[in-house]
Short mmCIF file of C-alpha atoms and ligand atoms in Angstrom, two decimals:
data_model
loop_
_atom_site.label_atom_id
_atom_site.label_comp_id
_atom_site.label_asym_id
_atom_site.label_seq_id
_atom_site.Cartn_x
_atom_site.Cartn_y
_atom_site.Cartn_z
CA MET A 1 8.40 -4.44 28.78
CA ARG A 2 6.78 -4.41 25.36
CA ILE A 3 3.04 -4.66 24.92
CA GLU A 4 3.12 -8.29 23.62
CA THR A 5 4.87 -9.37 26.83
CA ILE A 6 2.58 -7.32 29.07
CA SER A 7 -0.45 -8.87 27.32
CA VAL A 8 0.72 -12.40 28.08
CA HIS A 9 2.05 -11.91 31.62
CA ALA A 10 0.64 -8.85 33.42
CA GLY A 11 -1.71 -9.76 36.26
CA ARG A 12 -0.92 -13.46 35.91
CA ALA A 13 1.28 -15.74 38.02
CA VAL A 14 1.58 -19.47 38.58
CA ASP A 15 -0.92 -20.31 41.35
CA LYS A 16 1.00 -20.80 44.60
CA ALA A 17 -1.48 -23.27 46.08
CA THR A 18 -1.63 -25.71 43.13
CA GLY A 19 1.02 -24.82 40.56
CA ALA A 20 -1.71 -24.15 37.98
CA VAL A 21 -0.21 -22.12 35.12
CA THR A 22 -3.58 -20.68 34.17
CA PRO A 23 -5.13 -18.70 37.01
CA PRO A 24 -8.01 -20.28 38.93
CA ILE A 25 -11.42 -18.59 38.95
CA HIS A 26 -12.25 -17.45 42.47
CA LEU A 27 -15.98 -18.06 42.64
CA THR A 28 -16.41 -16.67 46.10
CA THR A 29 -18.34 -13.69 47.32
CA THR A 30 -16.67 -13.49 50.71
CA PHE A 31 -13.28 -14.02 52.39
CA GLU A 32 -12.33 -15.24 55.86
CA ARG A 33 -11.30 -12.86 58.64
CA GLU A 34 -8.58 -13.54 61.18
CA LYS A 35 -9.41 -14.00 64.85
CA GLY A 36 -8.50 -10.38 65.43
CA GLY A 37 -10.81 -9.27 62.60
CA GLU A 38 -8.14 -8.60 59.93
CA TYR A 39 -8.28 -9.65 56.30
CA PRO A 40 -4.76 -11.06 55.90
CA LYS A 41 -4.94 -11.58 52.11
CA GLY A 42 -6.42 -8.13 51.46
CA TYR A 43 -9.80 -9.36 50.24
CA ASN A 44 -13.05 -9.12 52.20
CA TYR A 45 -16.05 -9.16 49.84
CA SER A 46 -16.13 -9.62 46.06
CA ARG A 47 -17.97 -6.38 45.31
CA ASN A 48 -14.99 -4.56 46.80
CA ASN A 49 -12.32 -6.81 45.36
CA ASN A 50 -11.66 -10.29 44.06
CA PRO A 51 -8.38 -11.89 42.91
CA ASN A 52 -9.63 -12.22 39.31
CA ARG A 53 -10.69 -8.59 39.15
CA GLU A 54 -7.43 -7.47 40.69
CA SER A 55 -5.50 -9.46 38.05
CA LEU A 56 -7.50 -7.93 35.21
CA GLU A 57 -7.11 -4.40 36.58
CA GLU A 58 -3.35 -4.83 36.93
CA CYS A 59 -3.08 -6.03 33.35
CA LEU A 60 -5.25 -3.15 32.05
CA TYR A 61 -3.30 -0.34 33.69
CA LYS A 62 0.00 -1.88 32.62
CA LEU A 63 -1.21 -2.14 29.01
CA GLU A 64 -1.97 1.59 29.02
CA ASP A 65 1.11 2.47 31.09
CA GLY A 66 -1.12 4.00 33.77
CA LYS A 67 -1.21 3.75 37.56
CA ALA A 68 -4.58 2.16 38.34
CA ALA A 69 -7.66 0.64 36.73
CA ALA A 70 -11.22 -0.03 37.83
CA ALA A 71 -13.06 -2.82 36.02
CA PHE A 72 -16.82 -2.62 35.46
CA SER A 73 -19.55 -4.93 34.20
CA SER A 74 -19.82 -3.07 30.87
CA GLY A 75 -18.24 -0.19 28.98
CA SER A 76 -21.35 1.86 29.75
CA ALA A 77 -21.05 1.22 33.51
CA ALA A 78 -17.43 2.41 33.28
CA ALA A 79 -18.51 5.54 31.39
CA MET A 80 -21.27 6.15 33.93
CA SER A 81 -18.78 6.04 36.82
CA ILE A 82 -16.95 8.98 35.26
CA LEU A 83 -20.15 11.02 35.03
CA GLN A 84 -21.13 10.01 38.57
CA SER A 85 -17.83 11.46 39.79
CA LEU A 86 -18.99 14.92 38.71
CA SER A 87 -21.25 17.25 40.71
CA PRO A 88 -24.47 19.05 39.80
CA GLY A 89 -23.59 22.21 37.89
CA ASP A 90 -20.55 20.67 36.21
CA HIS A 91 -20.22 20.84 32.44
CA VAL A 92 -18.72 18.30 30.04
CA LEU A 93 -17.32 19.10 26.64
CA ALA A 94 -17.55 16.05 24.38
CA SER A 95 -16.58 15.34 20.80
CA ASP A 96 -19.57 15.25 18.48
CA ASP A 97 -19.20 11.82 16.88
CA ILE A 98 -19.18 9.48 19.88
CA TYR A 99 -20.68 6.10 20.67
CA HIS A 100 -24.46 6.69 20.71
CA GLY A 101 -24.81 4.90 24.08
CA THR A 102 -22.39 7.39 25.65
CA ARG A 103 -24.41 10.23 24.16
CA LYS A 104 -27.54 8.73 25.77
CA LEU A 105 -25.74 8.64 29.14
CA PHE A 106 -24.89 12.34 28.84
CA LYS A 107 -28.59 13.05 28.22
CA MET A 108 -29.55 10.88 31.21
CA PHE A 109 -27.33 12.92 33.51
CA GLU A 110 -28.93 16.25 32.54
CA LYS A 111 -31.59 15.74 35.19
CA TRP A 112 -28.84 15.48 37.80
CA GLY A 113 -27.57 18.86 36.71
CA ILE A 114 -24.65 17.74 34.54
CA GLU A 115 -24.70 19.57 31.28
CA SER A 116 -22.85 18.54 28.14
CA ASN A 117 -22.03 20.02 24.76
CA PHE A 118 -20.97 18.14 21.67
CA ILE A 119 -18.46 19.87 19.46
CA ASP A 120 -16.25 19.07 16.51
CA MET A 121 -12.88 18.52 18.19
CA THR A 122 -11.05 18.13 14.92
CA ASN A 123 -11.15 21.93 15.08
CA THR A 124 -9.45 23.64 18.03
CA ARG A 125 -11.30 26.92 17.47
CA ASP A 126 -14.63 25.34 18.50
CA PHE A 127 -12.94 23.95 21.57
CA VAL A 128 -11.57 27.27 22.81
CA THR A 129 -14.91 29.06 22.43
CA SER A 130 -16.91 26.24 24.08
CA VAL A 131 -15.03 25.99 27.39
CA LYS A 132 -17.11 27.54 30.21
CA LYS A 133 -16.25 28.29 33.80
CA GLU A 134 -18.34 25.24 34.82
CA THR A 135 -16.48 22.90 32.45
CA LYS A 136 -14.77 20.09 34.35
CA LEU A 137 -14.28 17.29 31.87
CA VAL A 138 -13.36 16.78 28.22
CA TRP A 139 -14.55 13.59 26.54
CA ILE A 140 -12.75 12.42 23.43
CA GLU A 141 -13.36 9.37 21.29
CA THR A 142 -10.79 8.75 18.55
CA PRO A 143 -11.21 7.07 16.11
CA SER A 144 -14.85 8.01 16.57
CA ASN A 145 -17.95 5.93 16.15
CA PRO A 146 -19.19 5.58 13.45
CA LEU A 147 -17.43 8.17 11.27
CA LEU A 148 -13.81 7.35 12.20
CA LYS A 149 -13.04 11.00 12.89
CA ILE A 150 -9.56 11.53 14.30
CA ILE A 151 -8.96 13.97 17.14
CA ASN A 152 -5.50 15.29 17.94
CA LEU A 153 -5.04 14.06 21.52
CA GLU A 154 -1.97 16.14 22.26
CA GLU A 155 -3.50 19.37 21.00
CA ILE A 156 -6.85 18.97 22.81
CA SER A 157 -5.23 17.74 26.05
CA GLY A 158 -2.86 20.73 25.99
CA LEU A 159 -5.73 23.19 25.59
CA ALA A 160 -7.83 21.40 28.22
CA HIS A 161 -5.05 21.47 30.80
CA ARG A 162 -4.71 25.23 30.46
CA HIS A 163 -8.23 25.32 31.94
CA ASN A 164 -7.48 22.56 34.52
CA LEU A 165 -9.91 20.14 32.89
CA VAL A 166 -9.77 16.37 33.22
CA VAL A 167 -9.35 14.72 29.80
CA VAL A 168 -11.00 11.36 29.14
CA CYS A 169 -10.29 9.32 26.02
CA ASP A 170 -12.49 6.39 25.00
CA ASN A 171 -9.76 4.18 23.54
CA THR A 172 -12.05 1.24 22.72
CA TRP A 173 -11.56 1.39 18.94
CA ALA A 174 -7.80 1.84 18.93
CA THR A 175 -6.82 -0.36 21.91
CA PRO A 176 -3.55 0.29 23.80
CA VAL A 177 -1.74 -1.63 21.06
CA LEU A 178 -2.45 1.02 18.42
CA GLN A 179 -2.75 4.18 20.53
CA GLN A 180 -1.52 5.12 24.01
CA PRO A 181 -3.47 8.23 25.02
CA PHE A 182 -1.47 8.89 28.23
CA GLU A 183 1.57 9.66 26.03
CA PHE A 184 -0.37 12.56 24.57
CA GLY A 185 -1.54 14.08 27.87
CA VAL A 186 -4.86 12.31 28.46
CA ASP A 187 -5.76 11.77 32.18
CA LEU A 188 -8.29 8.91 32.09
CA ILE A 189 -8.84 6.15 29.55
CA LEU A 190 -12.14 4.38 29.05
CA HIS A 191 -12.46 0.94 27.50
CA ALA A 192 -15.43 -1.14 26.53
CA THR A 193 -13.45 -4.36 27.08
CA THR A 194 -16.50 -6.00 25.47
CA LYS A 195 -14.86 -5.19 22.15
CA TYR A 196 -11.20 -5.79 21.15
CA ILE A 197 -9.79 -6.34 24.65
CA GLY A 198 -12.06 -9.30 25.47
CA GLY A 199 -11.94 -9.93 21.75
CA HIS A 200 -14.17 -13.00 21.37
CA SER A 201 -17.74 -11.57 21.47
CA ASP A 202 -18.44 -13.56 24.61
CA VAL A 203 -18.05 -11.20 27.58
CA LEU A 204 -19.24 -7.67 28.40
CA GLY A 205 -16.97 -5.41 30.39
CA GLY A 206 -15.54 -1.95 30.81
CA SER A 207 -12.78 -0.16 32.61
CA VAL A 208 -11.49 3.23 33.63
CA ILE A 209 -7.72 3.54 33.70
CA SER A 210 -5.95 6.42 35.38
CA LYS A 211 -2.62 7.98 34.52
CA ASN A 212 -2.15 8.98 38.15
CA ASP A 213 -3.69 7.32 41.16
CA GLU A 214 -5.15 10.64 42.28
CA GLU A 215 -8.27 12.29 43.58
CA PHE A 216 -10.49 11.83 40.54
CA PHE A 217 -9.66 8.14 40.27
CA LEU A 218 -10.40 7.59 43.97
CA LYS A 219 -13.96 8.76 43.29
CA ILE A 220 -14.22 6.20 40.45
CA ARG A 221 -12.96 3.49 42.80
CA GLU A 222 -15.54 4.45 45.41
CA ILE A 223 -18.34 4.35 42.81
CA GLN A 224 -17.11 0.94 41.64
CA ASN A 225 -17.15 -0.46 45.19
CA SER A 226 -20.31 1.21 46.48
CA GLY A 227 -22.30 1.23 43.24
CA GLY A 228 -21.40 -2.38 42.54
CA ALA A 229 -21.53 -2.48 38.70
CA VAL A 230 -18.63 -4.94 38.86
CA PRO A 231 -17.72 -7.86 36.58
CA SER A 232 -17.96 -11.39 37.93
CA PRO A 233 -14.77 -13.42 38.54
CA PHE A 234 -15.49 -15.50 35.43
CA GLU A 235 -15.98 -12.38 33.28
CA CYS A 236 -12.66 -11.01 34.55
CA TRP A 237 -10.98 -14.33 33.81
CA LEU A 238 -12.39 -14.44 30.25
CA THR A 239 -11.30 -10.88 29.57
CA LEU A 240 -7.80 -11.51 30.89
CA ARG A 241 -7.59 -14.62 28.71
CA GLY A 242 -8.63 -12.58 25.67
CA ILE A 243 -5.92 -9.99 26.32
CA GLN A 244 -3.14 -12.54 25.81
CA THR A 245 -3.75 -12.43 22.04
CA LEU A 246 -4.80 -8.75 21.78
CA PRO A 247 -1.68 -7.47 19.97
CA LEU A 248 -1.82 -10.29 17.40
CA ARG A 249 -5.52 -9.88 16.80
CA ILE A 250 -5.67 -6.12 16.41
CA ARG A 251 -2.67 -6.03 14.08
CA SER A 252 -4.15 -8.70 11.85
CA GLN A 253 -7.54 -6.94 11.90
CA SER A 254 -5.87 -3.62 11.03
CA GLU A 255 -3.93 -5.14 8.12
CA SER A 256 -7.07 -6.72 6.70
CA ALA A 257 -9.09 -3.52 7.26
CA MET A 258 -6.52 -1.53 5.27
CA GLN A 259 -6.90 -3.92 2.30
CA ILE A 260 -10.69 -3.88 2.55
CA ALA A 261 -10.81 -0.07 2.80
CA GLU A 262 -8.68 0.16 -0.36
CA PHE A 263 -10.99 -2.29 -2.13
CA LEU A 264 -14.09 -0.29 -1.11
CA ASN A 265 -12.39 2.95 -2.08
CA ARG A 266 -12.02 1.64 -5.67
CA HIS A 267 -15.54 0.18 -5.87
CA LYS A 268 -17.99 1.96 -8.17
CA SER A 269 -21.03 1.30 -5.90
CA VAL A 270 -19.34 3.01 -2.96
CA ALA A 271 -19.75 6.77 -2.51
CA ARG A 272 -17.35 7.29 0.40
CA VAL A 273 -15.07 5.30 2.69
CA HIS A 274 -14.32 6.43 6.25
CA TYR A 275 -11.01 4.84 7.20
CA PRO A 276 -8.11 6.84 8.68
CA GLY A 277 -5.55 4.65 6.90
CA LEU A 278 -6.60 6.07 3.52
CA PRO A 279 -4.39 9.06 2.61
CA LYS A 280 -7.43 11.13 1.56
CA HIS A 281 -9.14 10.70 4.98
CA PRO A 282 -9.02 14.14 6.70
CA GLY A 283 -7.65 12.56 9.91
CA HIS A 284 -4.88 10.60 8.17
CA PRO A 285 -1.96 12.91 9.09
CA VAL A 286 -2.89 13.00 12.81
CA ALA A 287 -3.68 9.26 12.90
CA SER A 288 -0.26 8.57 11.37
CA VAL A 289 1.36 10.32 14.34
CA GLN A 290 -0.75 9.10 17.27
CA MET A 291 -1.63 5.57 16.07
CA HIS A 292 0.65 2.69 15.13
CA MET A 293 -1.91 1.22 12.72
CA TYR A 294 -5.38 2.39 11.72
CA GLY A 295 -7.58 -0.23 13.37
CA GLY A 296 -10.11 -2.83 12.35
CA MET A 297 -13.20 -0.62 11.91
CA ILE A 298 -14.39 0.82 8.59
CA SER A 299 -17.52 2.75 7.66
CA PHE A 300 -18.60 3.31 4.08
CA GLU A 301 -21.47 4.95 2.28
CA VAL A 302 -23.24 3.07 -0.49
CA LYS A 303 -24.41 4.95 -3.59
CA GLY A 304 -28.22 5.05 -3.72
CA GLY A 305 -28.85 5.75 -0.03
CA GLN A 306 -30.60 3.65 2.59
CA ALA A 307 -32.27 1.17 0.21
CA GLU A 308 -29.00 0.21 -1.47
CA ALA A 309 -27.16 0.05 1.86
CA MET A 310 -29.79 -2.27 3.35
CA LYS A 311 -29.71 -4.37 0.19
CA ALA A 312 -25.93 -4.83 0.38
CA ALA A 313 -26.19 -5.76 4.07
CA SER A 314 -28.91 -8.29 3.26
CA LYS A 315 -26.69 -10.04 0.68
CA VAL A 316 -23.58 -10.78 2.75
CA LYS A 317 -22.79 -14.45 3.35
CA LEU A 318 -19.58 -14.39 5.38
CA PHE A 319 -20.05 -11.15 7.31
CA THR A 320 -22.67 -11.42 10.07
CA ARG A 321 -25.33 -8.71 10.35
CA ALA A 322 -24.90 -7.71 13.98
CA THR A 323 -23.92 -4.81 16.18
CA SER A 324 -20.74 -4.61 18.30
CA LEU A 325 -17.15 -5.04 17.15
CA GLY A 326 -13.71 -6.40 17.94
CA GLY A 327 -14.47 -10.13 17.79
CA PRO A 328 -12.85 -12.82 15.60
CA GLU A 329 -15.84 -12.81 13.20
CA SER A 330 -16.47 -9.93 10.80
CA LEU A 331 -19.68 -7.95 11.33
CA ILE A 332 -21.67 -5.57 9.15
CA GLU A 333 -24.21 -3.11 10.45
CA HIS A 334 -26.61 -0.50 9.13
CA ARG A 335 -25.71 1.92 11.88
CA ALA A 336 -28.46 4.58 11.52
CA SER A 337 -31.26 2.07 12.19
CA VAL A 338 -29.54 0.94 15.40
CA GLU A 339 -29.03 4.50 16.64
CA GLY A 340 -32.71 5.43 16.18
CA PRO A 341 -34.73 8.26 14.63
CA ASP A 342 -32.65 11.23 15.86
CA THR A 343 -29.35 9.88 14.52
CA LYS A 344 -27.01 12.05 12.46
CA THR A 345 -25.39 8.96 10.91
CA PRO A 346 -25.97 8.87 7.14
CA GLN A 347 -28.68 6.38 6.09
CA SER A 348 -26.36 5.13 3.34
CA LEU A 349 -23.68 4.12 5.88
CA LEU A 350 -22.62 0.57 6.67
CA ARG A 351 -20.14 -0.12 9.46
CA LEU A 352 -17.74 -3.05 9.30
CA SER A 353 -15.88 -4.72 12.13
CA ILE A 354 -13.13 -6.68 10.43
CA GLY A 355 -12.44 -10.02 12.06
CA LEU A 356 -9.73 -12.62 11.72
CA GLU A 357 -10.88 -14.30 8.50
CA HIS A 358 -8.67 -14.12 5.41
CA PRO A 359 -9.14 -10.63 3.89
CA ALA A 360 -9.53 -12.09 0.38
CA ASP A 361 -12.61 -14.03 1.53
CA LEU A 362 -14.06 -10.90 3.09
CA ILE A 363 -13.41 -8.90 -0.09
CA GLU A 364 -15.11 -11.60 -2.21
CA ASP A 365 -18.14 -11.44 0.07
CA LEU A 366 -18.38 -7.63 -0.17
CA GLU A 367 -17.88 -7.80 -3.94
CA GLN A 368 -20.88 -10.11 -4.41
CA ALA A 369 -22.98 -8.13 -1.88
CA LEU A 370 -22.33 -4.83 -3.67
CA SER A 371 -22.87 -6.20 -7.20
C1 PLP B 401 -19.44 -0.55 22.86
C2 PLP B 401 -18.86 0.75 23.21
C3 PLP B 401 -19.11 1.35 24.45
C4 PLP B 401 -20.05 0.74 25.47
O1 PLP B 401 -19.63 -0.51 25.94
P1 PLP B 401 -20.69 -1.61 26.47
O2 PLP B 401 -19.83 -2.71 26.99
O3 PLP B 401 -21.54 -2.01 25.28
O4 PLP B 401 -21.52 -0.98 27.53
C5 PLP B 401 -18.50 2.56 24.73
N1 PLP B 401 -17.69 3.17 23.83
C6 PLP B 401 -17.44 2.62 22.61
C7 PLP B 401 -16.53 3.34 21.67
C8 PLP B 401 -18.01 1.39 22.27
O5 PLP B 401 -17.75 0.89 21.05
#
């Protein structure tokens, strides 16, 4: 089935007990045992499993054409489960421009003996020379946050597999509608479902999706069940509801983002636009192969540095000044000040999450803010 159909139907069925077309929310922590002690419906306690979580997980792995998914209470909890599956002494090779929260997690795990290196994975030479005998995992984010760098998934996965490494791709920015990392050899996909998948800026969540239901994923499942960073039934229900419109939303957001990136690219107050849909973006050729569209996120650098960037952000009327992304409303953010003093993000950079408004209204707002 095609992704539009999967989005509407996967993990959902008419409720057998009531005929309800929309699934009920199972607000229960515990499930009844049979006289002999069995759990006939397969559920025993909601930390281990719950019908709403099971529905969401089924939908998520089907969207990515994988075998299994584990849902978590946030994207960061999902990312943490991957690191917790490693052992002291293991080494992770990560791409250099990744979500700053993920970078903080890598730092946090140093004291448990998990070392990580950040390298430019747009360049395979750096990759080959950085693999060590302790390396276990490769962590890719493409398009990256906030510079929209594009990493060649097929090339990096191919190199990684020669060294028997597990390849993780954070697919939050592309979504399974625009990019299907398993097609290019990736082993595990991470999502902050908080963003496009939930899609309405009203529910946090994360998930790890596995191409094969194998050993590494079983460790993730055990961490999910025993660690307990699980989403509530209502959060699962909201996320599953959001997914029904995911393909429509992300395509509309990508179309608008393309128009807005072209507008910014022509604007005389703008020094540089980071958007892989622009032919001059260094990742454009690879993005054109591994993505169906270029996504709803844009970063751009304002001429005049931090002061001018902050000024433009202060003048918007339709965009909302806020962090996060992937919701129906467009957001603008001075990224460096969110990431803190040791950030490498340019001070002149503003990041846009393009929502579902009419692109002409968004362009008018940016025009007046940049004037
Ligand atoms: C937001 C985000 C995360 C973290 O997700 P949370 O739900 O905020 O914990 C991870 N990766 C990327 C690319 C993100 O944008």
